Coordinates of C-alpha atoms and ligand atoms in Angstrom, one line a residue:
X1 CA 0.0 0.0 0.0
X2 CA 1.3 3.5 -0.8
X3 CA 0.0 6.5 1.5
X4 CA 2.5 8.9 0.0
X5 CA 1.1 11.5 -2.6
X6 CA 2.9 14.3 -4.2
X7 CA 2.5 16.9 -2.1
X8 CA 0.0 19.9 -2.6
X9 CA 0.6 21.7 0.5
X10 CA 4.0 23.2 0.8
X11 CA 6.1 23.3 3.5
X12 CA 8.9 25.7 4.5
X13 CA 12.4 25.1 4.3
X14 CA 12.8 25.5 7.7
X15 CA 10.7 22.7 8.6
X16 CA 11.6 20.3 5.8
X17 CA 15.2 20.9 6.7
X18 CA 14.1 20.1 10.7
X19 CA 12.5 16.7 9.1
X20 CA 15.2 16.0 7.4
X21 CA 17.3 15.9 10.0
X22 CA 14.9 14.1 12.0
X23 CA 15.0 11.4 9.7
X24 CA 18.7 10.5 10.0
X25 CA 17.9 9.6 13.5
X26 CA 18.2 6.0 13.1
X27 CA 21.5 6.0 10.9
X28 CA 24.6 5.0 12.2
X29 CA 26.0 7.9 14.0
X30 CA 28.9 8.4 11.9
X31 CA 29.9 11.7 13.3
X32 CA 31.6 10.3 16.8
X33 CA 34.5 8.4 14.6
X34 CA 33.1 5.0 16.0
X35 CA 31.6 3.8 12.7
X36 CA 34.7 1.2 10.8
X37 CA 33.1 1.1 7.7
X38 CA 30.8 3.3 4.8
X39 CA 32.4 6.8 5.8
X40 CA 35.8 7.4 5.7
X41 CA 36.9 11.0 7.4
X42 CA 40.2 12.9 8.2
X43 CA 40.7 16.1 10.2
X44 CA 37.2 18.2 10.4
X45 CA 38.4 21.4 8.6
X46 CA 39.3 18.9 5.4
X47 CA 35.6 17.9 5.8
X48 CA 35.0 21.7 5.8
X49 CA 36.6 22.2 3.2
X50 CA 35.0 19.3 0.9
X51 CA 31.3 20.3 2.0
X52 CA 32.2 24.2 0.2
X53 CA 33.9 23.3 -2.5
X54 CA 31.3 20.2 -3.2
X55 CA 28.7 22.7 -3.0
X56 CA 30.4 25.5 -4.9
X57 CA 30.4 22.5 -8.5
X58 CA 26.9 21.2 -7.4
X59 CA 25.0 22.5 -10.3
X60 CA 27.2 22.7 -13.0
X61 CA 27.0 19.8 -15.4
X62 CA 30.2 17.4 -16.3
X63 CA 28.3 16.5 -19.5
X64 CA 29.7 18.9 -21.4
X65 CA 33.1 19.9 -20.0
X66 CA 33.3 22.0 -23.1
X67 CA 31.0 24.3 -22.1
X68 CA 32.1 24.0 -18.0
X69 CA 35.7 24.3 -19.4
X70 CA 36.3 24.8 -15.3
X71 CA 35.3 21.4 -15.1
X72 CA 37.5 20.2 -17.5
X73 CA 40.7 21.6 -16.1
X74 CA 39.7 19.9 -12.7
X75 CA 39.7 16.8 -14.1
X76 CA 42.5 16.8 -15.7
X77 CA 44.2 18.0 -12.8
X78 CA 42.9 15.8 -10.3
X79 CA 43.9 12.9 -12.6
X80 CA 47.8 14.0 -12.9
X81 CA 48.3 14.6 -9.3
X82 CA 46.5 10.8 -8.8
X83 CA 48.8 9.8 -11.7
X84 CA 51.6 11.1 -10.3
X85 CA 51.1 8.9 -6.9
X86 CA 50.9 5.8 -9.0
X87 CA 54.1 6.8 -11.0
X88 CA 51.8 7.1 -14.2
X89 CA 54.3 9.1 -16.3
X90 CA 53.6 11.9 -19.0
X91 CA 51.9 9.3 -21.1
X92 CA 49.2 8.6 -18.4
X93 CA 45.5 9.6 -18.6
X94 CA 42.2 8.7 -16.8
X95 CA 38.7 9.9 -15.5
X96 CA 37.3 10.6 -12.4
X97 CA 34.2 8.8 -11.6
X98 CA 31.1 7.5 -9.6
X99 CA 32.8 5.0 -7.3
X100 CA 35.0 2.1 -7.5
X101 CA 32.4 0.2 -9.4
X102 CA 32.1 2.1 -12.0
X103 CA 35.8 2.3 -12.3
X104 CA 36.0 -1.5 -12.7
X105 CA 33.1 -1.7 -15.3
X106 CA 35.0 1.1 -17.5
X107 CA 38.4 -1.5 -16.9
X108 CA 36.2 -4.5 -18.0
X109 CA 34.5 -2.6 -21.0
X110 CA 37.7 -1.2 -22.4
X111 CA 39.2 -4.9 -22.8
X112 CA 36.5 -5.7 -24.3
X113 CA 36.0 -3.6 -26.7
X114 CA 39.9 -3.3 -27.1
X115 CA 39.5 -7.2 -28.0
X116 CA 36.5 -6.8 -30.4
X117 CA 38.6 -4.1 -32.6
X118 CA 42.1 -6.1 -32.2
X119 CA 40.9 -9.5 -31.9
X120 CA 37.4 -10.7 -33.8
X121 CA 38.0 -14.4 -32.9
X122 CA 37.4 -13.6 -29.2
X123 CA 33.4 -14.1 -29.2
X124 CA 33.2 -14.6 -25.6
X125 CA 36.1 -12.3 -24.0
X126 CA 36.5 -13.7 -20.4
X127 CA 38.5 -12.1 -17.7
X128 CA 40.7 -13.6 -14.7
X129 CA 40.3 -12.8 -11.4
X130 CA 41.5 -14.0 -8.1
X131 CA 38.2 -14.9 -5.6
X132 CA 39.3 -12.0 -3.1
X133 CA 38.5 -9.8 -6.0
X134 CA 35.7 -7.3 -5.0
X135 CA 32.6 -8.3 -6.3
X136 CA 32.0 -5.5 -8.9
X137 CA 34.2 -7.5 -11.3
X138 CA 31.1 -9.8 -11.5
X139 CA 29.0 -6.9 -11.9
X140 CA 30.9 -5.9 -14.6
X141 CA 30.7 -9.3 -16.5
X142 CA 27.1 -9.1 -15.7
X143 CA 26.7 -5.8 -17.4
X144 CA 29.0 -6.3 -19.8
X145 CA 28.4 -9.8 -20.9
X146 CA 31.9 -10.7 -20.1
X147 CA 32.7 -13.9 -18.8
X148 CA 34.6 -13.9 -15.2
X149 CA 36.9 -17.0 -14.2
X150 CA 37.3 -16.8 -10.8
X151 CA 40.7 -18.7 -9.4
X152 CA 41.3 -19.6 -6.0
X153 CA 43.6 -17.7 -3.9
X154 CA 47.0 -19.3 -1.3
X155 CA 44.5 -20.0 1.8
X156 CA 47.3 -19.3 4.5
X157 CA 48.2 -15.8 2.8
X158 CA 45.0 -14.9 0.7
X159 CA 47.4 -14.3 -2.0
X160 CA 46.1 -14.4 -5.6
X161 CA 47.5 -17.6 -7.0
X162 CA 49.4 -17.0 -10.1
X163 CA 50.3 -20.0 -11.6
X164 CA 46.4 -20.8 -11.4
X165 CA 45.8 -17.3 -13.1
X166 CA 47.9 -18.2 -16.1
X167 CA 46.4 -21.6 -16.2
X168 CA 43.2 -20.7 -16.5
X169 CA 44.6 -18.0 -19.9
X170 CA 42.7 -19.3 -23.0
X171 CA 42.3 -17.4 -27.0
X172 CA 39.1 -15.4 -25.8
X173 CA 40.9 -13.6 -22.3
X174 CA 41.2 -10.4 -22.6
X175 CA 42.4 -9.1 -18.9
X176 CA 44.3 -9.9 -15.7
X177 CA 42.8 -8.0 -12.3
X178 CA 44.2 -7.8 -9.2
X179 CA 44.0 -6.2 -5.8
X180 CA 45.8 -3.2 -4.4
X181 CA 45.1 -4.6 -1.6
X182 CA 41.7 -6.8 -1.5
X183 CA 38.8 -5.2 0.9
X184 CA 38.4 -8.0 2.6
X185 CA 42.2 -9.1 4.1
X186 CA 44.0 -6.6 2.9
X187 CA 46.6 -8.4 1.3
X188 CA 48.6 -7.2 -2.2
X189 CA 48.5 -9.8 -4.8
X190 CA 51.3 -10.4 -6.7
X191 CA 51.4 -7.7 -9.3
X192 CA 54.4 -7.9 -10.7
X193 CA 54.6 -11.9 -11.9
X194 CA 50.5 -11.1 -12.8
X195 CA 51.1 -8.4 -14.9
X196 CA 54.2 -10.3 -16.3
X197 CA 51.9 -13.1 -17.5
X198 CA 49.5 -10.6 -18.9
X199 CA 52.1 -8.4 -21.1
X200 CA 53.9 -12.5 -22.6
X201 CA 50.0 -13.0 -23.1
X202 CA 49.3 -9.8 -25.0
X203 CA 46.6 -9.2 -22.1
X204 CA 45.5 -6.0 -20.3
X205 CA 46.2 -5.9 -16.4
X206 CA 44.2 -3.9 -14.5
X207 CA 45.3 -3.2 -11.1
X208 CA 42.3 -3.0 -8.2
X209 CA 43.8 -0.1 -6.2
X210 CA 40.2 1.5 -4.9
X211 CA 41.7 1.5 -1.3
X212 CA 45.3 1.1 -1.6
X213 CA 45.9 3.8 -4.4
X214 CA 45.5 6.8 -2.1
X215 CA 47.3 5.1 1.0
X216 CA 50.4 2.7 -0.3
X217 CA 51.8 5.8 -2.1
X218 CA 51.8 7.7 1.2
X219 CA 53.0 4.4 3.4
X220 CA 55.9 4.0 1.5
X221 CA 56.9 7.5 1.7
X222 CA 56.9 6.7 5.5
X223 CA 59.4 4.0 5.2
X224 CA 56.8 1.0 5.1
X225 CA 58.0 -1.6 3.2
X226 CA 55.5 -2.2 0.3
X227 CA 55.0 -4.4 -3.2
X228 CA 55.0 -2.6 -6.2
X229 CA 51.5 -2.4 -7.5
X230 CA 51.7 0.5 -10.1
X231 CA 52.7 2.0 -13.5
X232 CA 56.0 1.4 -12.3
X233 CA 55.3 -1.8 -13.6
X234 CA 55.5 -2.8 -17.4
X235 CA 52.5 -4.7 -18.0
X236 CA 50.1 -3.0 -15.5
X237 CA 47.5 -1.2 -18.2
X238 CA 45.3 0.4 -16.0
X239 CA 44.6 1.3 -12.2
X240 CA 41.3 2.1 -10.1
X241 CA 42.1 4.4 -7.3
X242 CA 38.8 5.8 -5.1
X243 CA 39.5 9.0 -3.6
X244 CA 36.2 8.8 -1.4
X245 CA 37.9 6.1 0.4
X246 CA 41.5 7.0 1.9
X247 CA 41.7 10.4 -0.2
X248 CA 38.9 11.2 1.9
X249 CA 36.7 12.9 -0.8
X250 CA 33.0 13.0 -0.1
X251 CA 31.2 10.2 -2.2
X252 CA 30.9 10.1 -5.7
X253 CA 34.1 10.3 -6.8
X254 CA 36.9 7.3 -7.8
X255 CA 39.4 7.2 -10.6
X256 CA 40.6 5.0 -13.6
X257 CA 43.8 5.9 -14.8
X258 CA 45.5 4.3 -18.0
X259 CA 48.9 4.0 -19.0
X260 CA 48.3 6.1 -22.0
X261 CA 45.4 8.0 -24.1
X262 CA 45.4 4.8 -26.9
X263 CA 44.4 2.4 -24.4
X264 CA 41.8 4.7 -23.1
X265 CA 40.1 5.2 -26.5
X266 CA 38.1 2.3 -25.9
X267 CA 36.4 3.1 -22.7
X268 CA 34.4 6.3 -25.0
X269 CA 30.8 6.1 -26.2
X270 CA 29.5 8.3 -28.5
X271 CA 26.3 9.0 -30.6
X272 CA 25.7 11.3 -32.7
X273 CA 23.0 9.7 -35.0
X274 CA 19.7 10.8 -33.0
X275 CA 17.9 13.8 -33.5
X276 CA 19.5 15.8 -30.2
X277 CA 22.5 17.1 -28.7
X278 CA 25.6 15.2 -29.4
X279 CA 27.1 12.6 -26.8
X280 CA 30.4 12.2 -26.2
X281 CA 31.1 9.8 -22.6
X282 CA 34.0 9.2 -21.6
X283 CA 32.4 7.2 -18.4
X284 CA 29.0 5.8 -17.8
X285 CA 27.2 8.7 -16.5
X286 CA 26.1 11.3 -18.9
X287 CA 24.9 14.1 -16.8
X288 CA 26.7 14.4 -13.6
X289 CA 27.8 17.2 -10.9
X290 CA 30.8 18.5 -11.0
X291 CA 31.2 18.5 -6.5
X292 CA 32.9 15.4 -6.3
X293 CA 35.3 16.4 -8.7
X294 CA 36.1 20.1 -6.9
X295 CA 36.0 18.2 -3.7
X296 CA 39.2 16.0 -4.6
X297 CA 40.5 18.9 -5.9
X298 CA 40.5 21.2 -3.0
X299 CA 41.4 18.5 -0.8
X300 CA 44.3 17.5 -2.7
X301 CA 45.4 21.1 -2.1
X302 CA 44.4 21.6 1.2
X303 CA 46.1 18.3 3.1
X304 CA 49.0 17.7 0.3
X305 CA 51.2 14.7 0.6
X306 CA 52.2 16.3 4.6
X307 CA 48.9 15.4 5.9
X308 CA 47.7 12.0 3.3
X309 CA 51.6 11.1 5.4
X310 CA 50.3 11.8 9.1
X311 CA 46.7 10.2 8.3
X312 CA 48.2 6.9 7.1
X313 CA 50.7 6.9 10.2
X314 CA 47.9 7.3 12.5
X315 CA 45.7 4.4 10.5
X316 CA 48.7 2.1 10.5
X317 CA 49.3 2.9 14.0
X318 CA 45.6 2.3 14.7
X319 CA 45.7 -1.0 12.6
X320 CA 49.2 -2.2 14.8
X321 CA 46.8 -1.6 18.3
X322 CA 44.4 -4.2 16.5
X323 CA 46.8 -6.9 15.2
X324 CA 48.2 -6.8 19.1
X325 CA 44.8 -6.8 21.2
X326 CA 43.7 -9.6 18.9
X327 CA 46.6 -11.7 20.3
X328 CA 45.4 -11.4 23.6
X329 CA 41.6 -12.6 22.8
X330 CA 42.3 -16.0 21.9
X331 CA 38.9 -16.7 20.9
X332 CA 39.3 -14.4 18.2
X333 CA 42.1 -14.3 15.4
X334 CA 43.7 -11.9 12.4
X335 CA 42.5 -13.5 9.0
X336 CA 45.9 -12.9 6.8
X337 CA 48.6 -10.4 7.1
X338 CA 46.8 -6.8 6.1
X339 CA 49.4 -4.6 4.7
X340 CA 46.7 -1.2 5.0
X341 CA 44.9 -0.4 7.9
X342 CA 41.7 -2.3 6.8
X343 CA 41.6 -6.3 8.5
X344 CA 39.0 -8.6 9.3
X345 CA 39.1 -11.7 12.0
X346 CA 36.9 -14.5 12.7
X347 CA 36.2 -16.5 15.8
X348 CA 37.3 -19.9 16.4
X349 CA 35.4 -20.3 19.6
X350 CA 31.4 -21.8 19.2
X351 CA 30.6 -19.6 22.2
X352 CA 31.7 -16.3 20.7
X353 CA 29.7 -15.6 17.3
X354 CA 30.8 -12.7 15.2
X355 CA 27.4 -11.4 14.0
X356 CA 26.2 -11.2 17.9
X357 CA 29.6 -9.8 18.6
X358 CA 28.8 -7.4 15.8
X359 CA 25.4 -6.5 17.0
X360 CA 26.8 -5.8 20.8
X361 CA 29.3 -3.6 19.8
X362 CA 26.9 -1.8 18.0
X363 CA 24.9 -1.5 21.4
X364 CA 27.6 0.0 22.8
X365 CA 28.0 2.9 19.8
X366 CA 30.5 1.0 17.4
X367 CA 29.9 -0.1 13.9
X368 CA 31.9 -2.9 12.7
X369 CA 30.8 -4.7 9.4
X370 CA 29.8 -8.2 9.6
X371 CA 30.9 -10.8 6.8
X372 CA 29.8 -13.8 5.7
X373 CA 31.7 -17.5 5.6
X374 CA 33.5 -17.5 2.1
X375 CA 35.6 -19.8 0.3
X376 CA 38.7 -18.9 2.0
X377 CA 37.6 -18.0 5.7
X378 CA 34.6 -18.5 8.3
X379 CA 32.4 -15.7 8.7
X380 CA 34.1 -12.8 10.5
X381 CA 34.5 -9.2 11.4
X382 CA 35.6 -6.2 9.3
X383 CA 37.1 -3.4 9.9
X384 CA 38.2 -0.2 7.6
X385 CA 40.2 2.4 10.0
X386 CA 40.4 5.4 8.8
X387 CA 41.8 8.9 10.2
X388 CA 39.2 9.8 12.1
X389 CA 38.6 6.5 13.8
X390 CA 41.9 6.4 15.0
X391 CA 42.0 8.0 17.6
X392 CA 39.2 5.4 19.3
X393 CA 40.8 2.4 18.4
X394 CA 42.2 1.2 21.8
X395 CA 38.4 1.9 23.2
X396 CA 37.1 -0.3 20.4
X397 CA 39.8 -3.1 21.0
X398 CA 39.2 -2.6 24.8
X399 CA 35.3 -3.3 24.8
X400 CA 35.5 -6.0 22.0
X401 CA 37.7 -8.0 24.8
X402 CA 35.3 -7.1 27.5
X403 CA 32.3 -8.4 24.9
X404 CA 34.1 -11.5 23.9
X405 CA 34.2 -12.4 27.7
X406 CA 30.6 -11.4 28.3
X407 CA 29.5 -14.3 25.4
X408 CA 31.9 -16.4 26.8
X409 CA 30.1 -16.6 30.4
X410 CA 26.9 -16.7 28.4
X411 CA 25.4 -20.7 28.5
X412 CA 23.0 -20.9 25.9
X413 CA 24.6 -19.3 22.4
X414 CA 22.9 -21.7 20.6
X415 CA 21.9 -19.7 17.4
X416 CA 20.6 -22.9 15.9
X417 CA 18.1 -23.1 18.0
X418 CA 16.2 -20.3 16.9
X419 CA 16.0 -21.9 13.2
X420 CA 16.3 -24.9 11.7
X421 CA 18.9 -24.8 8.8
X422 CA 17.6 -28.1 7.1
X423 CA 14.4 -25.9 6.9
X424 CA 15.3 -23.0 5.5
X425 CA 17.5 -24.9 2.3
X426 CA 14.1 -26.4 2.0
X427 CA 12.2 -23.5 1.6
X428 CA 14.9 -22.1 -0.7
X429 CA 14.4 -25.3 -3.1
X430 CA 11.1 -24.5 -3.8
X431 CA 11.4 -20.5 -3.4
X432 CA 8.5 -18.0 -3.9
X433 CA 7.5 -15.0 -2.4
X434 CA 5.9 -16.8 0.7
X435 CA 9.1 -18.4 1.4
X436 CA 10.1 -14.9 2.2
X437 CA 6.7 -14.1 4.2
X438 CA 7.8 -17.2 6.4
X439 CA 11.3 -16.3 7.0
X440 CA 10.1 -12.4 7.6
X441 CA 7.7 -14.2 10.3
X442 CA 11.2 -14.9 12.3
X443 CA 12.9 -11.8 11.9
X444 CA 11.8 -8.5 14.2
X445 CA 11.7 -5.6 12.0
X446 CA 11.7 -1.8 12.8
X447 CA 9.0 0.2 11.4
X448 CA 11.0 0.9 8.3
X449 CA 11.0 -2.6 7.3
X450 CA 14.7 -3.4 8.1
X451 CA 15.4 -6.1 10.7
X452 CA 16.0 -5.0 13.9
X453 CA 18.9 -7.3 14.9
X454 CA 21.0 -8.7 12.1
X455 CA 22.1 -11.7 13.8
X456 CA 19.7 -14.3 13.1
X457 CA 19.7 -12.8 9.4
X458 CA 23.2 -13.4 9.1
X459 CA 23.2 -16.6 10.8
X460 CA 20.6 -18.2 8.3
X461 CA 22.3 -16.7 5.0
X462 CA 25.7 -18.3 6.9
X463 CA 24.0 -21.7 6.3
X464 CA 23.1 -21.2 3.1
X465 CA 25.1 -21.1 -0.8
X466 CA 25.9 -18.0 -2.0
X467 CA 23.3 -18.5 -5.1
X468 CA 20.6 -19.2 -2.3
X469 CA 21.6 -16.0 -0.3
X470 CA 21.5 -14.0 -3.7
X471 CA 17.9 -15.4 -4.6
X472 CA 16.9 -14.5 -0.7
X473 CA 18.4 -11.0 -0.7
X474 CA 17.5 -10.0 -3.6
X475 CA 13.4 -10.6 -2.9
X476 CA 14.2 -9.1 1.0
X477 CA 15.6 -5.9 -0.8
X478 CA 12.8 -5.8 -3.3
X479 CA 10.9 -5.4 -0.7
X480 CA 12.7 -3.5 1.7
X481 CA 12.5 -0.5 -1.1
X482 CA 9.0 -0.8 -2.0
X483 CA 7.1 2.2 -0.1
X484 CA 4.9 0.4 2.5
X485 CA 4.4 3.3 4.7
Ligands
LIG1 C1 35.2 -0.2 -2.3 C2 35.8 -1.1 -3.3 C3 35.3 -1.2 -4.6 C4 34.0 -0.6 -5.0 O1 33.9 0.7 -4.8 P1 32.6 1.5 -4.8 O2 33.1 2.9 -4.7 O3 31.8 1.1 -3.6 O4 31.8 1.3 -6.0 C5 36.0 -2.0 -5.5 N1 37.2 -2.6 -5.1 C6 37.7 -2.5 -3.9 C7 39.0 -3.1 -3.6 C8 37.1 -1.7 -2.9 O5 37.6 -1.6 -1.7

């Protein structure tokens, strides 16, 4: 049922604004530095800084940079100075963009249709990736009606494995990915013997740098030791790098950056056959803001490599308080060796589980992101620190111990009890949209439809096969968006 009509009474800004603000009163409460995960902040006059100059570019439109030359020159400017951290050279070029996603789509698209110009006897391009790769490879493939071959990674290291990579090379691959570092364990693949195999190979190598690209340049700056992961590396074509991650840029802005403008060619569409205005995009958006853009700008100038230095310090500090509290809760260890200051850990204790740890901690005012058992770990905990959470990192480590010990006392953990898995794969078998009214029967919801408590949601999905946890989310989220109020 839908009560909500287009309005025909007005209201005043004052009041809307007051609503507004009212109805961020159930979102995580980002501002106290507590949250590890979805915001990512440095010092408060950088975020200052990045509301104004957001602001300032709001309305203009990056469609047509020829007529916002303004906009143009920040581009290109904001993709040099990015270039220049990932030692791109003269020759280098690039676009900023929407988010890591789209970064990785333009990657998979410009193989592609690199390898339908070059190549006509690849009919069904495929790409390699190793399984820590982030999921918007898929979504690429997906979209793109690219093929993704997903090979397993070193289980002790969570490295991607190479020799596997190159094995699985046939006439219609068209790239290599990799991770600079992966999300999940923060780990560097092997980017030089990768991107080796993909120059002998005649392939493209993209390098997944969304979280590392604004932070390894800096770390090793600091004396950290690090792999290479960049241009300086022959075979490495092209690089995503987010800057609304660790460059601290408010969302809505990533890069792709390509060894050189001939390579790049391929990631343009244009149309100039219908009746209206010429298009000419270079990315997947057509009309966009211009904020994001003038945000990374300004910021770029405003912290310069000084401050991008003192924030990684402090994260990598932050992360080093992690790795050694986690030694001293034994029911709880590191999952690989993260080289950035983003980890996750699991539990290998049946009294302590991680999505009830998750959801106490969040009692307590801390948001740690839950994940789910994989192919190369159990399920576990994640976090992302960045600047501005560390600072609270000892508190954090300090009440996960005293929480660990608090489900450790606890008898009856039994999460099994409150479902019956055998059930549930049932249900799934034969699924329709009542399977979800049964399952929706379990869970408590709030009144805007999202379950109050994540930990029996999490602990059924943990049962289940990733195409069975697809198939469930996707009818939950279906729902979830459709206006029941
Ligand atoms: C965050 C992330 C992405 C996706 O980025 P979005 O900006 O969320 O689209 C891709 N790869 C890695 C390694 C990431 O950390």
């Amino acid at each position: 049922m839908n009560n909500w009509k287009f309005p025909t009474n007005t209201e005043s800004k004052e009041d809307i604004y007051k609503a507004l603000k009212e109805l961020k009163k159930d979102d995580l409460p980002w501002k106290t530095g507590k949250v590890m995960a979805y915001v990512y902040q440095t010092i408060p006059a950088a975020q200052e800084l990045a509301h104004e100059a957001y602001t300032l570019y709001l309305t203009e439109n990056g469609l047509d940079p020829s007529q916002f030359p303004s906009l143009l020159q920040l581009e290109r400017q904001v993709i040099a100075m990015v270039a220049d951290l990932l030692n791109g050279g003269s020759a280098a070029v690039g676009n900023c963009i929407s988010g890591g996603t789209e970064s990785v789509m333009l990657a998979v698209k410009t193989a592609r249709d690199r390898a339908r110009q070059l190549y006509p006897k690849i009919t069904e391009p495929e790409i390699i990736i190793p399984e820590t790769a982030h999921p918007c490879f898929y979504k690429a493939g997906h979209y793109l009606n690219v093929k993704v071959k997903t090979t397993p990674v070193n289980k002790t290291t969570f490295k991607a494995d190479v020799k596997a990579m190159e094995a699985d090379i046939t006439d219609q691959t068209i790239l290599l990915a990799c991770s600079a570092p992966s999300y999940t364990n923060a780990v560097i693949d092997d980017i030089e013997a990768i991107a080796a195999i993909a120059k002998t190979n005649n392939l493209l190598c993209h390098v997944d740098a969304c979280v590392g690209g604004m932070f390894i340049p800096f770390a090793k700056m600091l004396g950290y030791s690090m792999p290479l992961f960049d241009f300086s590396i022959a075979g490495v074509t092209s690089i995503s790098c987010d800057l609304h991650k660790y460059g601290y840029v408010p969302k809505g802005c990533s890069t792709i950056i390509y060894r050189n403008k001939a390579l790049r060619q391929y990631q343009f569409f244009s149309c100039s056959a219908w009746p209206g205005y010429t298009i000419l995009n270079p990315t997947v958006l057509s009309s966009k803001t211009g904020g994001p853009m003038a945000a990374a700008w300004s910021l770029f100038k405003f912290l310069g490599v000084e401050t991008y230095k003192q924030a990684v310090k402090d994260c990598m500090d932050a992360r080093d308080v992690v790795i050694a509290a986690l030694t001293e809760i034994p029911e709880l260890y590191l999952l690989g060796q993260p080289e950035i200051s983003m980890l996750s850990f699991a539990s290998n204790s049946a009294s302590v589980n991680v999505f009830e740890l998750a959801e106490r901690m969040k009692a307590k005012g801390w948001y740690i992101q839950t994940q789910l058992k994989s192919t190369i770990s159990d399920a576990g905990i994640h976090l992302s620190i960045s600047h501005f959470n560390a600072p609270h990192i000892p508190a954090l480590m300090e009440d996960l111990k005293v929480t660990v010990e608090a489900l450790k006392k606890e008898t009856d953990r039994s999460v099994q009890a409150t479902f019956n898995p055998a059930m549930i794969e049932d249900m799934l078998t034969n699924f329709t949209p009542e399977v979800l009214d049964n399952l929706e029967q379990i869970l408590s919801k709030n009144e805007q439809g999202i379950p109050d408590n994540f930990v029996l949601v999490n602990n059924i999905l943990n049962t289940l096969e990733p195409a069975q946890r697809d198939m469930l989310l996707t009818a939950f989220v279906n729902k979830m968006f459709s206006v029941e109020q």
